[in-house]
Amino acid sequence: MLATNGRLKIVIQRSGRLTEDSVALLRACGLSFEFSTQSLYSPCRNFDLDILAIRDDDIPEYVQDGVADLGIVGENILREKKASVRQLSALGFGSCKLMLAIPQRSTYRDLRDLNGKRIGTTYPNTLKAFLADHRIKAEIIKLSGSVELAPSLDVADAICDIISTGTTARMNGLRPFVPVLESQAMLIANKRSLATQKKARLIDRLMIRIRGCQEARGKRYLMMNAPAHALARLQRIIPSLKSPTIVPLAQTGMVAVHSVVAEDVFWDVMEKLKAAGASDIIVVPIETIIR
Ligand code: ATP
Ligand code: ZN
């Protein structure tokens, strides 16, 4: 059932690893709303959008069924739930890896060693597809939690789970074996909402803002003064200064150079820029870039 008040509804994780970044993304889009982990429902004051906060596992189905028009959920959950939704954009946060892991002392050397073995997981659908792709015939043991304990309880010979760091795996007497899925947070949409003119227009407006924030991520606006004759040298130092904005200064022979640079590049080259004649170097954050 699609919401009928004409406002867009987005569903995000209420309290967990995706919550903070999901809320931050919506705020970076200029949306103004109250949110706490107690909130189930947060209306935006300055956009026709309401935020619904639930368990991440239910998000794909809520969006598929039109309870919400949009959702933010990990690809791991999305893939597992096999919901019929449109994927609009990868969001660049919530990265994690679904992996096969085996007991520390295990002698398995490659995937084929899993033939005929038992693999414990809370991701049976994803694992089934992966095993079929690799022509491995193993028994999938569906678990609902504490997957990492399955080998020591002799419930399984291997597991398939989200492995954050090798360290956590090792603490449970396991070691990462073979990667199954690289995941990050995804923006998904209900297919009918995309086909409804009013909703689609709101989704488009929101997407422009989201893309703008993504474009701006990791970038800084760089301004400096330099003698005009130093320009070629400055451009050799920062290759991305291909089409900088160059403004003549009142002082003859001096120019102001403005450009967008990646923040990681900037710190490496700042001293070189100074040595090449740049002065009054200013770096400011960029909120959004609309192309
Ligand atoms: P909920 O109560 O909403 O069901 P949860 O305990 O299932 O929460 P979280 O642990 O908060 O879920 O993880 C939410 C999502 O964050 C995961 O589905 C995954 O996409 C992503 N994620 C990022 N890093 C990790 C990690 N180290 N371990 C598990 N999930 C991670
Ligand atoms: Zn969950």
Coordinates of C-alpha atoms and ligand atoms in Angstrom, one line a residue:
M1 CA 0.0 0.0 0.0
L2 CA 1.5 3.3 -1.1
A3 CA 1.4 6.3 1.3
T4 CA -1.3 8.5 -0.1
N5 CA -0.6 11.9 1.4
G6 CA 1.8 12.8 -1.5
R7 CA 4.8 13.0 0.8
L8 CA 7.8 10.8 0.2
K9 CA 8.6 8.2 2.8
I10 CA 12.2 7.0 3.4
V11 CA 13.0 4.1 5.7
I12 CA 16.3 3.9 7.5
Q13 CA 17.8 1.7 10.2
R14 CA 16.6 2.8 13.6
S15 CA 19.6 2.0 15.7
G16 CA 22.7 0.4 14.4
R17 CA 25.8 0.7 12.2
L18 CA 24.0 2.5 9.3
T19 CA 21.9 4.9 11.4
E20 CA 24.4 7.7 12.0
D21 CA 25.6 7.9 8.4
S22 CA 22.0 7.7 7.0
V23 CA 20.9 10.6 9.2
A24 CA 24.1 12.5 8.3
L25 CA 23.4 12.0 4.6
L26 CA 19.9 13.3 4.8
R27 CA 21.0 16.3 6.9
A28 CA 23.8 17.0 4.3
C29 CA 21.0 17.2 1.7
G30 CA 19.7 20.2 3.6
L31 CA 16.8 18.3 5.2
S32 CA 15.7 19.6 8.6
F33 CA 14.2 17.1 11.1
E34 CA 14.4 15.8 14.6
F35 CA 15.8 12.3 15.1
S36 CA 16.7 10.1 18.0
T37 CA 17.0 6.3 18.3
Q38 CA 13.6 6.4 19.9
S39 CA 12.0 8.0 16.9
L40 CA 9.9 5.7 14.7
Y41 CA 8.7 8.6 12.5
S42 CA 10.4 11.9 11.8
P43 CA 8.8 14.4 9.4
C44 CA 11.1 16.8 7.5
R45 CA 10.2 20.5 8.0
N46 CA 11.5 21.8 4.7
F47 CA 10.9 18.9 2.2
D48 CA 7.9 16.7 1.5
L49 CA 9.6 13.7 3.1
D50 CA 9.0 11.6 6.3
I51 CA 11.7 9.4 7.8
L52 CA 10.7 6.0 9.1
A53 CA 13.2 4.2 11.3
I54 CA 13.0 0.3 11.7
R55 CA 15.2 -2.8 11.9
D56 CA 17.5 -3.0 8.9
D57 CA 16.3 -6.6 8.0
D58 CA 12.8 -5.3 7.2
I59 CA 13.9 -2.4 5.0
P60 CA 13.9 -4.2 1.6
E61 CA 10.4 -5.6 2.1
Y62 CA 9.0 -2.2 3.3
V63 CA 10.3 -0.6 0.1
Q64 CA 9.2 -3.5 -2.1
D65 CA 5.7 -3.4 -0.7
G66 CA 5.4 0.4 -0.9
V67 CA 5.2 1.0 2.8
A68 CA 8.0 3.4 2.1
D69 CA 9.1 4.9 -1.3
L70 CA 12.8 4.9 -0.5
G71 CA 15.2 3.0 1.8
I72 CA 18.8 2.9 2.9
V73 CA 20.1 -0.6 3.5
G74 CA 23.2 -2.7 3.2
E75 CA 23.7 -4.7 0.0
N76 CA 24.2 -7.7 2.2
I77 CA 20.6 -7.5 3.5
L78 CA 19.3 -6.4 0.1
R79 CA 20.8 -9.4 -1.7
E80 CA 19.7 -11.8 1.0
K81 CA 16.0 -10.7 1.1
K82 CA 15.8 -10.8 -2.7
A83 CA 13.3 -7.9 -2.7
S84 CA 12.1 -6.5 -5.9
V85 CA 13.2 -2.9 -5.7
R86 CA 15.2 -0.4 -7.8
Q87 CA 18.7 0.3 -6.7
L88 CA 19.3 4.1 -7.1
S89 CA 22.8 4.6 -5.7
A90 CA 25.6 3.1 -3.7
L91 CA 26.2 5.5 -0.8
G92 CA 29.8 5.0 0.2
F93 CA 29.3 4.1 3.8
G94 CA 28.5 0.9 5.8
S95 CA 31.2 -1.1 4.0
C96 CA 31.6 -4.6 5.2
K97 CA 32.5 -8.0 3.8
L98 CA 30.5 -11.2 3.9
M99 CA 33.0 -14.0 4.1
L100 CA 33.4 -17.7 4.5
A101 CA 35.5 -18.4 7.6
I102 CA 36.9 -21.7 8.8
P103 CA 38.3 -22.9 12.1
Q104 CA 41.9 -21.7 12.8
R105 CA 43.2 -25.3 12.7
S106 CA 41.3 -26.4 9.6
T107 CA 43.2 -27.9 6.8
Y108 CA 40.9 -26.6 4.0
R109 CA 42.9 -25.0 1.3
D110 CA 40.4 -23.8 -1.3
L111 CA 36.7 -23.6 -1.9
R112 CA 36.5 -27.2 -3.2
D113 CA 37.4 -28.5 0.2
L114 CA 33.9 -27.3 1.3
N115 CA 32.2 -30.0 -0.8
G116 CA 30.1 -32.2 1.4
K117 CA 30.7 -29.9 4.5
R118 CA 28.2 -28.0 6.7
I119 CA 28.3 -24.2 6.5
G120 CA 26.5 -22.1 9.2
T121 CA 25.0 -18.7 8.2
T122 CA 22.3 -16.1 8.7
Y123 CA 22.6 -15.5 4.9
P124 CA 21.3 -18.8 3.4
N125 CA 20.1 -17.2 0.1
T126 CA 23.3 -15.4 -0.6
L127 CA 25.4 -18.4 0.3
K128 CA 23.2 -20.7 -1.8
A129 CA 23.7 -18.5 -4.9
F130 CA 27.5 -18.2 -4.2
L131 CA 27.9 -22.0 -3.8
A132 CA 25.9 -22.7 -7.0
D133 CA 28.1 -20.2 -8.9
H134 CA 31.2 -22.0 -7.8
R135 CA 29.7 -25.5 -8.2
I136 CA 30.2 -26.4 -4.6
K137 CA 27.8 -28.8 -3.0
A138 CA 27.7 -28.1 0.7
E139 CA 24.9 -28.3 3.4
I140 CA 23.7 -24.8 4.4
I141 CA 22.8 -24.6 8.1
K142 CA 20.5 -21.7 8.7
L143 CA 21.3 -19.9 11.9
S144 CA 19.6 -16.9 13.5
G145 CA 22.6 -15.5 15.4
S146 CA 25.9 -16.3 17.1
V147 CA 27.2 -17.8 13.9
E148 CA 30.8 -17.6 15.0
L149 CA 30.1 -20.2 17.7
A150 CA 28.8 -22.8 15.2
P151 CA 32.2 -24.6 14.5
S152 CA 33.2 -24.9 18.1
L153 CA 29.7 -26.3 18.9
D154 CA 30.2 -28.7 16.0
V155 CA 27.0 -27.4 14.4
A156 CA 29.0 -26.5 11.2
D157 CA 32.4 -27.0 9.6
A158 CA 32.6 -23.5 8.3
I159 CA 30.6 -20.3 8.5
C160 CA 29.5 -17.5 6.2
D161 CA 29.2 -14.2 8.0
I162 CA 30.1 -10.5 8.1
I163 CA 33.8 -10.4 9.1
S164 CA 34.7 -6.9 10.3
T165 CA 38.3 -7.6 11.1
G166 CA 40.5 -10.7 11.1
T167 CA 41.0 -10.0 14.8
T168 CA 37.3 -10.7 15.8
A169 CA 37.4 -13.8 13.7
R170 CA 40.6 -15.0 15.4
M171 CA 39.2 -14.4 18.8
N172 CA 36.5 -16.9 18.0
G173 CA 39.1 -19.4 16.7
L174 CA 38.2 -18.7 13.1
R175 CA 40.1 -17.4 10.1
P176 CA 38.8 -15.7 7.0
F177 CA 38.7 -18.1 4.1
V178 CA 37.0 -16.8 0.9
P179 CA 35.1 -13.5 0.3
V180 CA 31.5 -13.9 -0.7
L181 CA 30.2 -10.4 -1.0
E182 CA 31.5 -6.8 -0.7
S183 CA 28.8 -4.7 0.7
Q184 CA 28.0 -1.0 1.3
A185 CA 24.8 1.0 2.0
M186 CA 22.5 1.4 -0.9
L187 CA 19.7 3.8 -1.7
I188 CA 16.7 1.7 -3.0
A189 CA 13.3 2.8 -4.3
N190 CA 9.9 1.3 -4.7
K191 CA 9.2 0.7 -8.4
R192 CA 5.7 2.1 -8.5
S193 CA 6.9 5.3 -6.7
L194 CA 9.3 5.8 -9.5
A195 CA 6.5 5.5 -12.0
T196 CA 4.2 8.0 -10.1
Q197 CA 4.8 11.5 -11.4
K198 CA 4.6 13.4 -8.2
K199 CA 6.7 10.9 -6.2
A200 CA 9.3 10.6 -9.0
R201 CA 9.7 14.3 -9.1
L202 CA 10.4 14.4 -5.4
I203 CA 12.8 11.5 -5.7
D204 CA 14.6 13.3 -8.5
R205 CA 15.0 16.4 -6.4
L206 CA 16.4 14.4 -3.5
M207 CA 18.8 12.4 -5.8
I208 CA 20.3 15.7 -7.2
R209 CA 21.1 16.6 -3.6
I210 CA 22.5 13.2 -2.7
R211 CA 24.7 13.1 -5.8
G212 CA 25.9 16.7 -4.9
C213 CA 27.0 15.5 -1.5
Q214 CA 28.7 12.5 -2.9
E215 CA 30.6 14.6 -5.5
A216 CA 31.7 16.9 -2.7
R217 CA 32.9 14.1 -0.4
G218 CA 36.7 14.1 0.1
K219 CA 37.1 17.3 -1.9
R220 CA 38.3 20.8 -0.8
Y221 CA 38.2 24.2 -2.4
L222 CA 41.7 25.5 -2.7
M223 CA 42.6 29.2 -3.0
M224 CA 46.0 30.7 -3.2
N225 CA 47.9 33.7 -4.5
A226 CA 50.9 33.3 -6.8
P227 CA 53.0 35.2 -9.3
A228 CA 51.5 34.6 -12.8
H229 CA 54.8 33.1 -14.0
A230 CA 54.6 30.4 -11.3
L231 CA 51.3 29.0 -12.8
A232 CA 52.9 26.3 -14.9
R233 CA 54.9 25.1 -11.9
L234 CA 51.8 25.0 -9.7
Q235 CA 50.0 22.9 -12.3
R236 CA 52.8 20.4 -12.4
I237 CA 52.5 20.0 -8.6
I238 CA 48.7 19.6 -8.6
P239 CA 47.7 17.8 -11.9
S240 CA 44.0 18.3 -11.0
L241 CA 44.6 22.1 -11.4
K242 CA 43.9 21.6 -15.1
S243 CA 41.3 24.3 -15.4
P244 CA 41.7 26.4 -12.3
T245 CA 39.9 29.8 -12.0
I246 CA 42.6 32.5 -12.3
V247 CA 41.8 36.0 -11.2
P248 CA 44.3 38.9 -11.6
L249 CA 45.1 40.7 -8.3
A250 CA 45.5 44.4 -7.9
Q251 CA 49.2 43.9 -7.5
T252 CA 50.6 43.5 -11.1
G253 CA 52.0 40.1 -12.0
M254 CA 50.1 38.4 -9.2
V255 CA 47.1 36.1 -9.6
A256 CA 44.6 34.3 -7.3
V257 CA 44.2 30.6 -8.2
H258 CA 41.0 28.7 -7.2
S259 CA 40.4 25.0 -7.7
V260 CA 38.8 21.9 -6.3
V261 CA 41.3 19.3 -5.0
A262 CA 41.1 16.0 -3.3
E263 CA 41.8 16.5 0.4
D264 CA 44.3 13.6 0.6
V265 CA 46.3 15.2 -2.3
F266 CA 46.3 18.6 -0.7
W267 CA 48.4 17.8 2.4
D268 CA 51.1 16.2 0.4
V269 CA 51.6 19.1 -1.9
M270 CA 51.1 22.2 0.3
E271 CA 54.8 22.7 1.0
K272 CA 55.7 22.2 -2.7
L273 CA 53.1 24.8 -3.6
K274 CA 54.7 27.3 -1.2
A275 CA 58.1 26.5 -2.5
A276 CA 56.8 27.1 -6.1
G277 CA 55.7 30.6 -5.1
A278 CA 52.2 30.2 -3.8
S279 CA 51.2 32.2 -0.7
D280 CA 48.0 32.8 1.4
I281 CA 46.9 29.2 0.7
I282 CA 43.3 28.7 1.9
V283 CA 41.5 25.4 1.9
V284 CA 37.7 25.3 2.7
P285 CA 35.3 22.4 2.9
I286 CA 32.8 21.9 0.0
E287 CA 29.2 21.0 1.0
T288 CA 27.9 20.1 -2.4
I289 CA 28.8 20.1 -6.1
I290 CA 25.9 20.2 -8.5
R291 CA 27.0 19.4 -12.1
Ligands
ATP1 P1 19.0 -4.2 13.5 O1 18.7 -4.1 14.9 O2 18.6 -3.0 12.7 O3 18.5 -5.5 12.9 P2 21.7 -5.4 13.1 O4 22.3 -5.7 14.4 O5 21.1 -6.4 12.2 O6 20.6 -4.2 13.4 P3 24.1 -3.8 12.5 O7 25.1 -4.6 13.2 O8 23.7 -2.4 13.0 O9 22.7 -4.6 12.2 O10 24.5 -3.6 11.0 C1 23.8 -3.0 10.0 C2 24.4 -3.1 8.7 O11 25.7 -2.4 8.7 C3 24.8 -4.4 8.2 O12 23.7 -5.1 7.6 C4 25.9 -4.1 7.2 O13 25.3 -3.8 5.9 C5 26.6 -2.9 7.7 N1 27.9 -3.2 8.4 C6 29.0 -2.4 8.3 N2 30.0 -2.8 9.0 C7 29.6 -3.9 9.6 C8 30.2 -4.8 10.5 N3 31.4 -4.7 10.9 N4 29.5 -5.9 11.0 C9 28.2 -6.0 10.6 N5 27.6 -5.2 9.7 C10 28.2 -4.1 9.2
ZN2 ZN 19.4 -6.6 11.4

